[in-house]
Coordinates of C-alpha atoms in Angstrom, one line a residue:
X71 CA 258.2 -42.8 -115.0
X72 CA 258.5 -43.8 -111.4
X73 CA 260.1 -42.3 -108.3
X74 CA 260.1 -43.1 -104.6
X75 CA 260.7 -40.0 -102.5
X76 CA 261.8 -39.9 -98.9
X77 CA 259.7 -37.7 -96.6
X78 CA 260.4 -37.0 -92.9
X79 CA 256.7 -36.6 -92.3
X80 CA 256.8 -36.5 -88.5
X81 CA 259.1 -33.4 -88.6
X82 CA 256.5 -31.5 -90.5
X83 CA 253.7 -32.6 -88.3
X84 CA 255.7 -31.5 -85.2
X85 CA 256.2 -28.1 -86.9
X86 CA 252.4 -27.6 -86.9
X87 CA 251.3 -29.2 -90.3
X88 CA 248.2 -31.3 -89.9
X89 CA 248.8 -34.8 -91.3
X90 CA 245.9 -34.5 -93.8
X91 CA 247.3 -31.2 -95.1
X92 CA 250.8 -32.7 -95.4
X93 CA 249.5 -35.7 -97.5
X94 CA 247.3 -33.4 -99.6
X95 CA 250.2 -31.1 -100.3
X96 CA 252.4 -34.0 -101.4
X97 CA 249.6 -35.5 -103.6
X98 CA 249.2 -32.0 -105.2
X99 CA 252.9 -31.7 -105.9
X100 CA 253.2 -35.1 -107.3
X101 CA 250.3 -34.4 -109.7
X102 CA 252.4 -31.7 -111.3
X103 CA 254.6 -34.4 -112.8
X104 CA 251.8 -35.1 -115.3
X105 CA 250.3 -38.3 -116.7
X106 CA 252.7 -41.2 -117.1
X107 CA 254.7 -40.4 -114.0
X108 CA 254.0 -42.1 -110.7
X109 CA 255.6 -40.9 -107.4
X110 CA 255.3 -42.8 -104.1
X111 CA 256.6 -42.1 -100.6
X112 CA 259.0 -43.7 -98.2
X113 CA 258.4 -42.1 -94.8
X114 CA 261.5 -42.1 -92.7
X115 CA 262.2 -41.8 -89.0
X116 CA 265.4 -40.2 -87.6
X117 CA 267.2 -42.8 -85.5
X118 CA 268.9 -40.1 -83.4
X119 CA 265.6 -39.6 -81.6
X120 CA 265.3 -43.2 -80.7
X121 CA 262.7 -46.0 -81.2
X122 CA 259.8 -43.9 -80.0
X123 CA 260.4 -41.7 -83.1
X124 CA 260.0 -44.8 -85.3
X125 CA 256.9 -45.9 -83.4
X126 CA 255.3 -42.5 -83.9
X127 CA 256.2 -42.6 -87.6
X128 CA 254.6 -46.0 -88.1
X129 CA 251.4 -44.7 -86.4
X130 CA 251.4 -41.7 -88.8
X131 CA 251.9 -44.1 -91.8
X132 CA 249.1 -46.3 -90.6
X133 CA 246.6 -43.4 -90.6
X134 CA 247.9 -41.7 -93.8
X135 CA 245.9 -41.0 -96.9
X136 CA 249.0 -41.1 -99.2
X137 CA 250.8 -43.4 -101.6
X138 CA 253.2 -44.8 -99.0
X139 CA 255.2 -47.8 -100.1
X140 CA 258.0 -47.9 -97.5
X141 CA 259.3 -46.9 -94.1
X142 CA 262.9 -45.7 -93.7
X143 CA 265.4 -45.3 -90.8
X144 CA 267.8 -42.5 -91.4
X145 CA 270.0 -40.2 -89.2
X146 CA 273.3 -40.8 -87.5
X147 CA 274.2 -44.5 -87.2
X148 CA 275.1 -46.0 -83.8
X149 CA 273.3 -43.2 -81.9
X150 CA 271.0 -46.0 -80.5
X151 CA 271.5 -49.8 -80.5
X152 CA 270.3 -51.3 -83.7
X153 CA 268.3 -53.9 -81.8
X154 CA 266.1 -51.1 -80.4
X155 CA 264.6 -50.7 -83.9
X156 CA 264.2 -54.4 -84.7
X157 CA 260.4 -54.0 -84.7
X158 CA 260.6 -52.1 -88.0
X159 CA 260.5 -55.3 -90.1
X160 CA 257.5 -56.7 -88.3
X161 CA 255.5 -53.5 -88.5
X162 CA 256.4 -52.9 -92.1
X163 CA 255.2 -56.4 -93.0
X164 CA 251.9 -55.7 -91.1
X165 CA 251.4 -52.6 -93.1
X166 CA 252.5 -54.2 -96.4
X167 CA 255.3 -51.8 -97.1
X168 CA 259.1 -52.1 -97.6
X169 CA 262.0 -51.2 -95.4
X170 CA 265.0 -49.0 -96.3
X171 CA 267.8 -48.3 -93.8
X172 CA 270.5 -45.8 -94.2
X173 CA 273.7 -47.5 -93.2
X174 CA 277.4 -47.5 -94.1
X175 CA 277.2 -43.8 -94.7
X176 CA 278.9 -42.2 -91.7
X177 CA 278.9 -45.5 -89.8
X178 CA 281.1 -48.6 -90.2
X179 CA 280.6 -51.6 -92.5
X180 CA 279.1 -53.5 -89.6
X181 CA 276.1 -51.1 -89.6
X182 CA 275.2 -52.4 -93.1
X183 CA 275.3 -56.1 -91.9
X184 CA 273.2 -55.2 -88.8
X185 CA 270.6 -53.4 -91.0
X186 CA 270.2 -56.6 -93.0
X187 CA 270.4 -59.2 -90.2
X188 CA 268.7 -57.3 -87.3
X189 CA 266.4 -54.9 -89.1
X190 CA 265.5 -57.0 -92.2
X191 CA 266.2 -54.1 -94.6
X192 CA 265.1 -54.6 -98.2
X193 CA 267.4 -51.8 -99.3
X194 CA 270.4 -50.0 -97.9
X195 CA 270.7 -46.3 -98.3
X196 CA 274.2 -45.3 -99.2
X197 CA 276.2 -48.4 -98.0
X198 CA 279.5 -46.9 -99.2
X199 CA 281.5 -48.1 -96.2
X200 CA 281.2 -51.6 -97.8
X201 CA 284.1 -50.7 -100.0
X202 CA 286.3 -51.1 -96.9
X203 CA 285.2 -54.6 -96.1
X204 CA 285.8 -57.2 -98.8
X205 CA 283.8 -60.0 -97.1
X206 CA 280.8 -57.7 -96.7
X207 CA 281.2 -56.5 -100.3
X208 CA 281.2 -60.2 -101.5
X209 CA 278.1 -60.8 -99.4
X210 CA 276.2 -57.8 -100.9
X211 CA 277.1 -59.0 -104.4
X212 CA 276.2 -62.6 -103.7
X213 CA 272.9 -61.8 -102.0
X214 CA 272.0 -59.0 -104.5
X215 CA 271.3 -56.6 -101.6
X216 CA 270.3 -53.2 -103.2
X217 CA 272.4 -50.2 -102.3
X218 CA 270.9 -46.8 -103.0
X219 CA 274.1 -44.8 -103.7
X220 CA 274.2 -41.0 -103.7
X221 CA 277.6 -39.9 -105.0
X222 CA 277.2 -36.1 -104.8
X223 CA 275.7 -36.3 -101.3
X224 CA 278.6 -38.4 -100.1
X225 CA 281.1 -35.9 -101.5
X226 CA 279.2 -32.9 -100.1
X227 CA 279.3 -34.2 -96.6
X228 CA 282.9 -35.0 -96.8
X229 CA 283.0 -38.8 -97.0
X230 CA 285.1 -38.5 -100.2
X231 CA 287.2 -35.6 -101.5
X232 CA 285.7 -35.8 -105.0
X233 CA 283.4 -37.7 -107.3
X234 CA 286.5 -39.4 -108.8
X235 CA 287.4 -40.8 -105.4
X236 CA 283.9 -42.1 -104.8
X237 CA 283.6 -46.0 -104.9
X238 CA 280.7 -46.0 -107.3
X239 CA 282.8 -47.2 -110.2
X240 CA 284.3 -50.0 -108.1
X241 CA 280.8 -51.0 -106.9
X242 CA 279.8 -51.3 -110.5
X243 CA 282.8 -53.3 -111.5
X244 CA 282.3 -55.6 -108.5
X245 CA 278.7 -56.3 -109.5
X246 CA 277.0 -54.6 -106.6
X247 CA 273.2 -54.4 -107.0
X248 CA 273.2 -50.6 -106.7
X249 CA 270.8 -47.9 -107.7
X250 CA 271.6 -44.2 -108.1
X251 CA 269.7 -41.7 -106.0
X252 CA 269.8 -38.0 -105.6
X253 CA 269.5 -37.8 -101.8
X254 CA 268.5 -34.1 -101.3
X255 CA 268.6 -32.5 -104.8
X256 CA 268.0 -28.9 -103.6
X257 CA 270.5 -29.1 -100.7
X258 CA 273.2 -31.0 -102.6
X259 CA 272.8 -29.2 -105.9
X260 CA 272.4 -32.4 -108.0
X261 CA 269.3 -33.9 -109.5
X262 CA 268.9 -37.5 -110.4
X263 CA 269.8 -36.8 -114.0
X264 CA 273.0 -35.1 -112.8
X265 CA 273.9 -38.1 -110.7
X266 CA 273.3 -40.5 -113.6
X267 CA 275.5 -38.5 -115.9
X268 CA 278.3 -38.5 -113.3
X269 CA 278.1 -42.3 -112.9
X270 CA 278.1 -42.8 -116.6
X271 CA 281.3 -40.8 -116.8
X272 CA 283.0 -42.3 -113.7
X273 CA 282.2 -45.9 -114.5
X274 CA 282.3 -45.6 -118.3
X275 CA 278.8 -46.9 -118.7
X276 CA 277.4 -47.7 -122.2
X277 CA 273.7 -47.3 -123.1
X278 CA 273.2 -51.0 -122.2
X279 CA 274.9 -50.5 -118.9
X280 CA 272.8 -47.5 -118.0
X281 CA 269.7 -49.5 -118.9
X282 CA 270.9 -52.3 -116.6
X283 CA 271.5 -49.8 -113.8
X284 CA 267.9 -48.5 -114.1
X285 CA 266.6 -52.0 -114.5
X286 CA 268.1 -52.8 -111.1
X287 CA 266.3 -49.8 -109.7
X288 CA 263.0 -51.0 -111.0
X289 CA 263.7 -54.5 -109.5
X290 CA 264.4 -52.9 -106.1
X291 CA 261.3 -50.6 -106.1
X292 CA 258.7 -51.2 -103.5
X293 CA 256.1 -52.2 -106.1
X294 CA 254.1 -55.2 -106.9
X295 CA 255.9 -57.6 -109.2
X296 CA 253.7 -56.8 -112.2
X297 CA 254.4 -53.1 -111.9
X298 CA 258.2 -53.8 -111.6
X299 CA 258.1 -55.9 -114.7
X300 CA 256.2 -53.1 -116.6
X301 CA 259.0 -50.7 -115.6
X302 CA 261.6 -53.1 -116.8
X303 CA 259.9 -53.5 -120.1
X304 CA 260.0 -49.7 -120.7
X305 CA 263.7 -49.7 -119.8
X306 CA 264.3 -52.5 -122.3
X307 CA 262.5 -50.6 -125.0
X308 CA 264.6 -47.5 -124.3
X309 CA 267.8 -49.6 -124.5
X310 CA 266.8 -51.1 -127.8
X311 CA 265.7 -47.8 -129.3
X312 CA 269.1 -46.2 -129.8
X313 CA 272.8 -46.4 -129.5
X314 CA 275.5 -44.7 -127.4

C-alpha cells in the first residue's frame, strides 16, 4: 500500500538526465503500481563525495516536482567527518522532510550514535553494527530509534556469512524498533516479500508478529500522523483477518 524508495537523483542528473525528466519518469513508473498504492521518494546523497554533494542534493530536492518525503545520507561511513554534514537536519526541517542516515553498516557502532546525535537522523539505514555494542543496543531499544534492516544486502556484501548468521532475529528478540527493507532488489536478488519471508523464518514470527513488524514500518514512515494511522489500521485489519 505504501513504499518509500531511495533515489540517488544527483547521479542521474550528472549523467545527463534533466531533473524534470527524472521526476516525470519516476512518477510514471510509480503510477504502474495502480490505485491503492502510494510510492514516495527519499533522495540520498553519497557521503564519499563530501558535504558539497549533500548541498547540491538539497537544492535539487527544493526545486523538484516529485513526491519527496525525505533526504538520505548513504555511502561509505567515516570518509568525511560526521560534523561536516550536520546541516542536514536543519535543511530537512526547512523543507519539511525526514532524515535517514546509513550507519553501522560497514562502519562501527559509533557511527550510529553520531548519526542520531550529530545529524539528527529520524531513521538509521542498516545499523547492524549495534549488535556489537550492548549499551548502544539498549539505547536504540529504549529510544525506539528505527533501524531499516536489509538482511540479504548485508550478506551479499560480506558483512555476515549467511542469513542465519545475521542479527535480525536477535534484534527482534531484544525489542529493536526495526523495519525490513530490500535495499537494491535487482542488485541483491531479493524483493521486499523475499526479505519478509526470510525474517519470518529466521525470527520465528507469527502472523501477529509480522503485523507488528509492519506496524513499526508504518509508524516510522515519513508521513503525516493521520496517514500513518490509516496504514496501521489496514495492518490491524490484515492481522485480524486470518491465522498463521
